[in-house]
Amino acid sequence: MSNSSGRSVARSNFLRSLPTNIVIAIVLLIGVFTMLTPFLWMLSASFKQEAKVLSYPPSLWPEPWTLENYKYVFQTLGYMRFVVNSLIVVTFTISGHVISGSLVAFGFARMRFPGRNVLFFLVLSTMMIPFHAYMIPRFIIMRQLHLLDTLAAVFLPYLFGGAFYIFLMRQYFMSLPFELDDAARIDGCNSFQIYARIAMPLAKPVIVTVVVLEFLAAWTSFLEPLIYLNTQDKYTVALGLSLLRSGFGGRIAWGPMMAATALSALPPLIVFLLAQKQLIGGIAVTGIKG
């Protein structure tokens, strides 16, 4: 009797919530369609002939299919050279944020010293300064160091960590039990050994979060490479895409641009999909303890 009454209650609840669920599903489908349409058009245009890209009425199905846009991107534009340059910048910036940033975050989270909170507040206050405010002083510094038109000028400022990532990692380190530090010190570990052998292995979720976020930021960065780089052979992917704006007689090369844009969107998508679970977990846990 109780089972039948339970099933009837569940059925009535389902029927009562059915209109709401249908409305939610329709809204979600509209949102998905709205967000995917530009991506699908970009992907479709990358396989179209140049004259067919802006044809009216628009069509998502290329007629005929062609790989000429991708051939132009790889052979004429030299896209792989831009990819290598971007990977160099990404590798150094991520390494700087993870190594330097985690050391600073560990010090603020697990060590006691005079002025710790004041220094942490000063670090966070740098987040309020927009890039345009120190863009010219940084350019002058790079010129004095004779680093203009080198990839080092792009990634050098990020070898010492960033305030936002320091904050994320500090919050995660503070969520770890302090009893781990006490036990490690009893076993003879110093602060650096605690950082390297205990804190960092346990901080994998937040480290993955930093890696993914900085990969996206460094891979899509346009303004800084534009400021420091002059030689085309040293362009990053984001800067190399700008060459397609005057690719054919001074007009925008839509087909090759869509092909190059689709290729440039592939690495961030792969990185995000591979690290999706760790990324969500790392962001969620950083607010546990302040």
mmCIF file of C-alpha atoms in Angstrom:
data_model
loop_
_atom_site.group_PDB
_atom_site.id
_atom_site.type_symbol
_atom_site.label_atom_id
_atom_site.label_comp_id
_atom_site.label_asym_id
_atom_site.label_seq_id
_atom_site.Cartn_x
_atom_site.Cartn_y
_atom_site.Cartn_z
ATOM 1 C CA MET A 1 0.000 0.000 0.000
ATOM 2 C CA SER A 2 2.788 2.354 0.877
ATOM 3 C CA ASN A 3 4.633 1.526 -2.373
ATOM 4 C CA SER A 4 1.614 2.309 -4.514
ATOM 5 C CA SER A 5 0.976 5.543 -2.654
ATOM 6 C CA GLY A 6 4.648 6.498 -3.059
ATOM 7 C CA ARG A 7 4.488 5.849 -6.796
ATOM 8 C CA SER A 8 1.316 7.903 -7.121
ATOM 9 C CA VAL A 9 2.908 10.804 -5.262
ATOM 10 C CA ALA A 10 5.996 10.627 -7.469
ATOM 11 C CA ARG A 11 3.796 10.498 -10.587
ATOM 12 C CA SER A 12 1.782 13.489 -9.471
ATOM 13 C CA ASN A 13 4.945 15.439 -8.687
ATOM 14 C CA PHE A 14 6.331 14.587 -12.111
ATOM 15 C CA LEU A 15 3.156 15.704 -13.866
ATOM 16 C CA ARG A 16 3.058 18.880 -11.808
ATOM 17 C CA SER A 17 6.647 19.780 -12.719
ATOM 18 C CA LEU A 18 6.390 18.672 -16.369
ATOM 19 C CA PRO A 19 5.416 22.109 -17.812
ATOM 20 C CA THR A 20 8.277 23.751 -15.937
ATOM 21 C CA ASN A 21 10.742 21.139 -17.151
ATOM 22 C CA ILE A 22 9.571 21.584 -20.727
ATOM 23 C CA VAL A 23 10.024 25.348 -20.523
ATOM 24 C CA ILE A 24 13.506 24.901 -19.027
ATOM 25 C CA ALA A 25 14.442 22.422 -21.769
ATOM 26 C CA ILE A 26 13.259 24.805 -24.490
ATOM 27 C CA VAL A 27 15.194 27.715 -23.004
ATOM 28 C CA LEU A 28 18.345 25.572 -22.748
ATOM 29 C CA LEU A 29 17.983 24.372 -26.346
ATOM 30 C CA ILE A 30 17.605 27.952 -27.557
ATOM 31 C CA GLY A 31 20.700 28.939 -25.580
ATOM 32 C CA VAL A 32 22.721 26.019 -26.960
ATOM 33 C CA PHE A 33 21.638 26.813 -30.514
ATOM 34 C CA THR A 34 22.468 30.503 -30.077
ATOM 35 C CA MET A 35 25.950 29.736 -28.744
ATOM 36 C CA LEU A 36 26.793 26.996 -31.253
ATOM 37 C CA THR A 37 25.589 28.769 -34.395
ATOM 38 C CA PRO A 38 28.606 31.136 -34.719
ATOM 39 C CA PHE A 39 31.002 28.238 -34.103
ATOM 40 C CA LEU A 40 29.253 26.054 -36.695
ATOM 41 C CA TRP A 41 29.262 28.913 -39.215
ATOM 42 C CA MET A 42 32.984 29.443 -38.621
ATOM 43 C CA LEU A 43 33.689 25.739 -39.106
ATOM 44 C CA SER A 44 31.523 25.634 -42.228
ATOM 45 C CA ALA A 45 33.128 28.750 -43.713
ATOM 46 C CA SER A 46 36.588 27.253 -43.260
ATOM 47 C CA PHE A 47 35.666 24.551 -45.811
ATOM 48 C CA LYS A 48 34.012 26.923 -48.313
ATOM 49 C CA GLN A 49 35.472 28.626 -51.326
ATOM 50 C CA GLU A 50 36.303 32.290 -50.722
ATOM 51 C CA ALA A 51 33.450 33.488 -52.936
ATOM 52 C CA LYS A 52 30.938 31.293 -51.102
ATOM 53 C CA VAL A 53 31.732 32.403 -47.545
ATOM 54 C CA LEU A 54 29.567 35.552 -47.593
ATOM 55 C CA SER A 55 26.987 34.297 -50.081
ATOM 56 C CA TYR A 56 23.336 35.100 -49.444
ATOM 57 C CA PRO A 57 21.269 33.359 -48.231
ATOM 58 C CA PRO A 58 23.857 31.855 -45.869
ATOM 59 C CA SER A 59 24.285 28.109 -45.687
ATOM 60 C CA LEU A 60 25.982 25.947 -43.087
ATOM 61 C CA TRP A 61 26.699 23.213 -45.624
ATOM 62 C CA PRO A 62 29.742 23.933 -47.824
ATOM 63 C CA GLU A 63 29.082 23.446 -51.548
ATOM 64 C CA PRO A 64 31.602 22.381 -52.698
ATOM 65 C CA TRP A 65 33.921 21.299 -49.886
ATOM 66 C CA THR A 66 37.487 22.560 -50.166
ATOM 67 C CA LEU A 67 40.704 22.380 -48.150
ATOM 68 C CA GLU A 68 42.299 25.375 -49.885
ATOM 69 C CA ASN A 69 41.770 27.597 -46.853
ATOM 70 C CA TYR A 70 43.697 25.200 -44.614
ATOM 71 C CA LYS A 71 46.441 24.815 -47.234
ATOM 72 C CA TYR A 72 46.808 28.575 -47.347
ATOM 73 C CA VAL A 73 46.997 28.775 -43.553
ATOM 74 C CA PHE A 74 49.717 26.131 -43.263
ATOM 75 C CA GLN A 75 51.728 26.732 -46.436
ATOM 76 C CA THR A 76 51.459 30.458 -47.174
ATOM 77 C CA LEU A 77 50.743 31.941 -43.767
ATOM 78 C CA GLY A 78 53.100 29.619 -41.862
ATOM 79 C CA TYR A 79 50.606 28.837 -39.120
ATOM 80 C CA MET A 80 52.754 26.203 -37.415
ATOM 81 C CA ARG A 81 55.438 28.821 -36.738
ATOM 82 C CA PHE A 82 52.861 30.863 -34.832
ATOM 83 C CA VAL A 83 51.787 27.762 -32.905
ATOM 84 C CA VAL A 84 55.368 27.060 -31.807
ATOM 85 C CA ASN A 85 55.811 30.666 -30.667
ATOM 86 C CA SER A 86 52.545 30.559 -28.716
ATOM 87 C CA LEU A 87 53.509 27.270 -27.085
ATOM 88 C CA ILE A 88 56.827 28.776 -25.958
ATOM 89 C CA VAL A 89 55.035 31.737 -24.397
ATOM 90 C CA VAL A 90 52.378 29.521 -22.819
ATOM 91 C CA THR A 91 54.961 27.128 -21.360
ATOM 92 C CA PHE A 92 57.001 29.859 -19.681
ATOM 93 C CA THR A 93 54.003 31.824 -18.392
ATOM 94 C CA ILE A 94 52.357 28.723 -16.917
ATOM 95 C CA SER A 95 55.639 27.602 -15.349
ATOM 96 C CA GLY A 96 56.138 31.018 -13.791
ATOM 97 C CA HIS A 97 52.644 31.203 -12.354
ATOM 98 C CA VAL A 98 52.718 27.644 -10.999
ATOM 99 C CA ILE A 99 56.227 27.683 -9.500
ATOM 100 C CA SER A 100 56.626 31.276 -8.329
ATOM 101 C CA GLY A 101 52.943 31.777 -7.543
ATOM 102 C CA SER A 102 52.647 28.586 -5.514
ATOM 103 C CA LEU A 103 55.740 29.474 -3.459
ATOM 104 C CA VAL A 104 54.277 32.881 -2.607
ATOM 105 C CA ALA A 105 50.839 31.395 -1.924
ATOM 106 C CA PHE A 106 52.333 28.719 0.350
ATOM 107 C CA GLY A 107 54.183 31.378 2.335
ATOM 108 C CA PHE A 108 51.040 33.443 2.841
ATOM 109 C CA ALA A 109 48.911 30.407 3.718
ATOM 110 C CA ARG A 110 51.142 28.185 5.876
ATOM 111 C CA MET A 111 53.837 30.405 7.372
ATOM 112 C CA ARG A 112 53.607 32.983 10.158
ATOM 113 C CA PHE A 113 55.673 36.165 9.898
ATOM 114 C CA PRO A 114 55.183 39.852 10.759
ATOM 115 C CA GLY A 115 53.249 41.855 8.180
ATOM 116 C CA ARG A 116 51.916 38.794 6.380
ATOM 117 C CA ASN A 117 48.373 40.142 5.989
ATOM 118 C CA VAL A 118 49.619 43.577 4.926
ATOM 119 C CA LEU A 119 51.846 42.070 2.243
ATOM 120 C CA PHE A 120 49.018 39.855 1.034
ATOM 121 C CA PHE A 121 46.745 42.894 0.809
ATOM 122 C CA LEU A 122 49.404 44.701 -1.240
ATOM 123 C CA VAL A 123 49.638 41.730 -3.599
ATOM 124 C CA LEU A 124 45.862 41.685 -4.063
ATOM 125 C CA SER A 125 45.790 45.451 -4.583
ATOM 126 C CA THR A 126 47.826 45.023 -7.779
ATOM 127 C CA MET A 127 44.758 43.397 -9.319
ATOM 128 C CA MET A 128 43.080 46.821 -9.265
ATOM 129 C CA ILE A 129 45.716 48.322 -11.570
ATOM 130 C CA PRO A 130 44.683 47.934 -15.235
ATOM 131 C CA PHE A 131 47.238 46.718 -17.739
ATOM 132 C CA HIS A 132 47.072 49.995 -19.667
ATOM 133 C CA ALA A 133 48.379 51.867 -16.612
ATOM 134 C CA TYR A 134 51.743 50.063 -16.642
ATOM 135 C CA MET A 135 51.887 49.168 -20.317
ATOM 136 C CA ILE A 136 54.269 52.007 -21.231
ATOM 137 C CA PRO A 137 56.613 51.566 -18.201
ATOM 138 C CA ARG A 138 56.853 47.857 -18.971
ATOM 139 C CA PHE A 139 57.648 48.641 -22.604
ATOM 140 C CA ILE A 140 60.426 50.998 -21.499
ATOM 141 C CA ILE A 141 61.847 48.312 -19.192
ATOM 142 C CA MET A 142 61.879 45.762 -22.006
ATOM 143 C CA ARG A 143 63.580 48.269 -24.273
ATOM 144 C CA GLN A 144 66.262 48.938 -21.653
ATOM 145 C CA LEU A 145 66.789 45.188 -21.324
ATOM 146 C CA HIS A 146 67.085 44.903 -25.144
ATOM 147 C CA LEU A 147 64.258 42.379 -25.213
ATOM 148 C CA LEU A 148 61.988 44.061 -27.742
ATOM 149 C CA ASP A 149 60.988 41.826 -30.654
ATOM 150 C CA THR A 150 61.697 38.702 -28.601
ATOM 151 C CA LEU A 151 59.314 36.191 -27.077
ATOM 152 C CA ALA A 152 61.025 36.768 -23.727
ATOM 153 C CA ALA A 153 59.453 40.236 -23.579
ATOM 154 C CA VAL A 154 56.019 38.602 -23.682
ATOM 155 C CA PHE A 155 56.492 35.973 -20.979
ATOM 156 C CA LEU A 156 59.164 37.518 -18.732
ATOM 157 C CA PRO A 157 56.746 39.585 -16.566
ATOM 158 C CA TYR A 158 54.792 36.430 -15.723
ATOM 159 C CA LEU A 159 57.713 34.380 -14.432
ATOM 160 C CA PHE A 160 57.138 35.820 -10.964
ATOM 161 C CA GLY A 161 53.485 34.871 -10.509
ATOM 162 C CA GLY A 162 50.245 36.817 -10.600
ATOM 163 C CA ALA A 163 48.005 38.167 -7.841
ATOM 164 C CA PHE A 164 44.868 36.316 -8.924
ATOM 165 C CA TYR A 165 46.555 32.908 -9.103
ATOM 166 C CA ILE A 166 48.383 33.557 -5.818
ATOM 167 C CA PHE A 167 45.001 34.212 -4.229
ATOM 168 C CA LEU A 168 43.522 31.003 -5.669
ATOM 169 C CA MET A 169 46.416 28.850 -4.485
ATOM 170 C CA ARG A 170 46.563 30.524 -1.074
ATOM 171 C CA GLN A 171 42.897 29.748 -0.495
ATOM 172 C CA TYR A 172 43.485 26.124 -1.411
ATOM 173 C CA PHE A 173 46.585 25.792 0.774
ATOM 174 C CA MET A 174 44.645 27.237 3.730
ATOM 175 C CA SER A 175 41.993 24.541 3.302
ATOM 176 C CA LEU A 176 44.580 21.824 3.993
ATOM 177 C CA PRO A 177 44.798 20.641 7.636
ATOM 178 C CA PHE A 178 47.661 22.283 9.514
ATOM 179 C CA GLU A 179 48.218 18.973 11.302
ATOM 180 C CA LEU A 180 49.960 17.812 8.121
ATOM 181 C CA ASP A 181 52.622 20.480 8.632
ATOM 182 C CA ASP A 182 53.078 19.542 12.290
ATOM 183 C CA ALA A 183 53.464 15.865 11.480
ATOM 184 C CA ALA A 184 55.970 16.652 8.716
ATOM 185 C CA ARG A 185 58.045 18.866 11.031
ATOM 186 C CA ILE A 186 58.136 16.095 13.618
ATOM 187 C CA ASP A 187 59.578 13.869 10.887
ATOM 188 C CA GLY A 188 62.289 16.457 10.245
ATOM 189 C CA CYS A 189 60.888 18.273 7.187
ATOM 190 C CA ASN A 190 61.588 21.963 6.706
ATOM 191 C CA SER A 191 59.165 24.442 5.127
ATOM 192 C CA PHE A 192 60.329 23.852 1.568
ATOM 193 C CA GLN A 193 60.036 20.072 1.958
ATOM 194 C CA ILE A 194 56.498 20.496 3.298
ATOM 195 C CA TYR A 195 55.708 22.643 0.256
ATOM 196 C CA ALA A 196 57.251 20.239 -2.253
ATOM 197 C CA ARG A 197 56.262 16.864 -0.742
ATOM 198 C CA ILE A 198 52.911 17.590 0.889
ATOM 199 C CA ALA A 199 51.277 20.821 -0.217
ATOM 200 C CA MET A 200 51.937 20.649 -3.956
ATOM 201 C CA PRO A 201 50.832 17.019 -4.464
ATOM 202 C CA LEU A 202 47.612 17.776 -2.566
ATOM 203 C CA ALA A 203 47.069 20.979 -4.544
ATOM 204 C CA LYS A 204 46.633 19.233 -7.883
ATOM 205 C CA PRO A 205 43.068 20.556 -8.471
ATOM 206 C CA VAL A 206 44.025 24.201 -8.004
ATOM 207 C CA ILE A 207 47.259 23.752 -9.983
ATOM 208 C CA VAL A 208 45.236 22.362 -12.892
ATOM 209 C CA THR A 209 42.889 25.339 -12.553
ATOM 210 C CA VAL A 210 45.807 27.760 -12.819
ATOM 211 C CA VAL A 211 47.234 25.872 -15.802
ATOM 212 C CA VAL A 212 43.944 25.911 -17.718
ATOM 213 C CA LEU A 213 43.100 29.540 -16.980
ATOM 214 C CA GLU A 214 46.586 30.768 -17.839
ATOM 215 C CA PHE A 215 46.706 28.627 -20.974
ATOM 216 C CA LEU A 216 43.539 30.315 -22.196
ATOM 217 C CA ALA A 217 44.843 33.766 -21.252
ATOM 218 C CA ALA A 218 48.294 33.327 -22.809
ATOM 219 C CA TRP A 219 47.067 31.548 -25.926
ATOM 220 C CA THR A 220 44.513 34.246 -26.772
ATOM 221 C CA SER A 221 46.653 37.232 -25.693
ATOM 222 C CA PHE A 222 46.863 39.792 -28.487
ATOM 223 C CA LEU A 223 47.814 43.192 -27.059
ATOM 224 C CA GLU A 224 51.137 42.245 -25.453
ATOM 225 C CA PRO A 225 52.552 40.396 -28.488
ATOM 226 C CA LEU A 226 51.400 43.337 -30.596
ATOM 227 C CA ILE A 227 53.356 45.746 -28.380
ATOM 228 C CA TYR A 228 56.617 43.806 -28.179
ATOM 229 C CA LEU A 229 56.877 41.802 -31.416
ATOM 230 C CA ASN A 230 57.722 43.273 -34.825
ATOM 231 C CA THR A 231 59.062 40.325 -36.819
ATOM 232 C CA GLN A 232 56.437 38.093 -38.403
ATOM 233 C CA ASP A 233 58.453 34.943 -37.658
ATOM 234 C CA LYS A 234 58.006 35.668 -33.937
ATOM 235 C CA TYR A 235 54.256 36.277 -34.016
ATOM 236 C CA THR A 236 51.979 34.240 -31.783
ATOM 237 C CA VAL A 237 48.759 32.637 -33.032
ATOM 238 C CA ALA A 238 46.552 35.525 -31.920
ATOM 239 C CA LEU A 239 48.811 38.051 -33.625
ATOM 240 C CA GLY A 240 49.252 35.901 -36.723
ATOM 241 C CA LEU A 241 45.491 35.868 -37.298
ATOM 242 C CA SER A 242 45.606 39.632 -37.818
ATOM 243 C CA LEU A 243 47.686 39.080 -40.983
ATOM 244 C CA LEU A 244 44.623 37.587 -42.664
ATOM 245 C CA ARG A 245 42.811 40.904 -42.486
ATOM 246 C CA SER A 246 44.852 41.996 -45.513
ATOM 247 C CA GLY A 247 45.605 38.593 -46.971
ATOM 248 C CA PHE A 248 44.199 39.101 -50.475
ATOM 249 C CA GLY A 249 44.829 42.467 -52.062
ATOM 250 C CA GLY A 250 44.094 44.458 -48.911
ATOM 251 C CA ARG A 251 40.751 42.809 -48.138
ATOM 252 C CA ILE A 252 39.792 40.366 -45.449
ATOM 253 C CA ALA A 253 40.487 36.746 -46.351
ATOM 254 C CA TRP A 254 37.391 35.255 -44.764
ATOM 255 C CA GLY A 255 37.980 31.631 -45.737
ATOM 256 C CA PRO A 256 41.571 31.380 -44.442
ATOM 257 C CA MET A 257 40.647 33.488 -41.422
ATOM 258 C CA MET A 258 37.877 31.067 -40.453
ATOM 259 C CA ALA A 259 40.226 28.121 -40.980
ATOM 260 C CA ALA A 260 42.948 29.683 -38.829
ATOM 261 C CA THR A 261 40.411 30.683 -36.176
ATOM 262 C CA ALA A 262 39.025 27.141 -36.032
ATOM 263 C CA LEU A 263 42.555 25.771 -35.627
ATOM 264 C CA SER A 264 43.397 28.312 -32.921
ATOM 265 C CA ALA A 265 40.269 27.362 -30.963
ATOM 266 C CA LEU A 266 41.186 23.679 -30.943
ATOM 267 C CA PRO A 267 44.037 23.618 -28.339
ATOM 268 C CA PRO A 268 42.098 25.554 -25.638
ATOM 269 C CA LEU A 269 39.096 23.308 -26.235
ATOM 270 C CA ILE A 270 41.198 20.159 -25.846
ATOM 271 C CA VAL A 271 42.893 21.483 -22.699
ATOM 272 C CA PHE A 272 39.573 22.426 -21.131
ATOM 273 C CA LEU A 273 37.949 19.069 -21.920
ATOM 274 C CA LEU A 274 40.915 17.129 -20.517
ATOM 275 C CA ALA A 275 40.994 19.148 -17.295
ATOM 276 C CA GLN A 276 37.282 19.835 -16.879
ATOM 277 C CA LYS A 277 36.740 17.853 -13.673
ATOM 278 C CA GLN A 278 39.866 19.160 -11.973
ATOM 279 C CA LEU A 279 39.087 22.708 -13.112
ATOM 280 C CA ILE A 280 35.598 22.745 -11.598
ATOM 281 C CA GLY A 281 36.817 21.115 -8.373
ATOM 282 C CA GLY A 282 39.726 23.513 -8.022
ATOM 283 C CA ILE A 283 37.572 26.620 -8.424
ATOM 284 C CA ALA A 284 34.886 25.306 -6.047
ATOM 285 C CA VAL A 285 37.258 24.454 -3.207
ATOM 286 C CA THR A 286 39.201 27.741 -3.169
ATOM 287 C CA GLY A 287 36.420 29.469 -1.282
ATOM 288 C CA ILE A 288 36.205 26.958 1.557
ATOM 289 C CA LYS A 289 38.513 28.817 3.919
ATOM 290 C CA GLY A 290 39.566 32.451 3.927
#
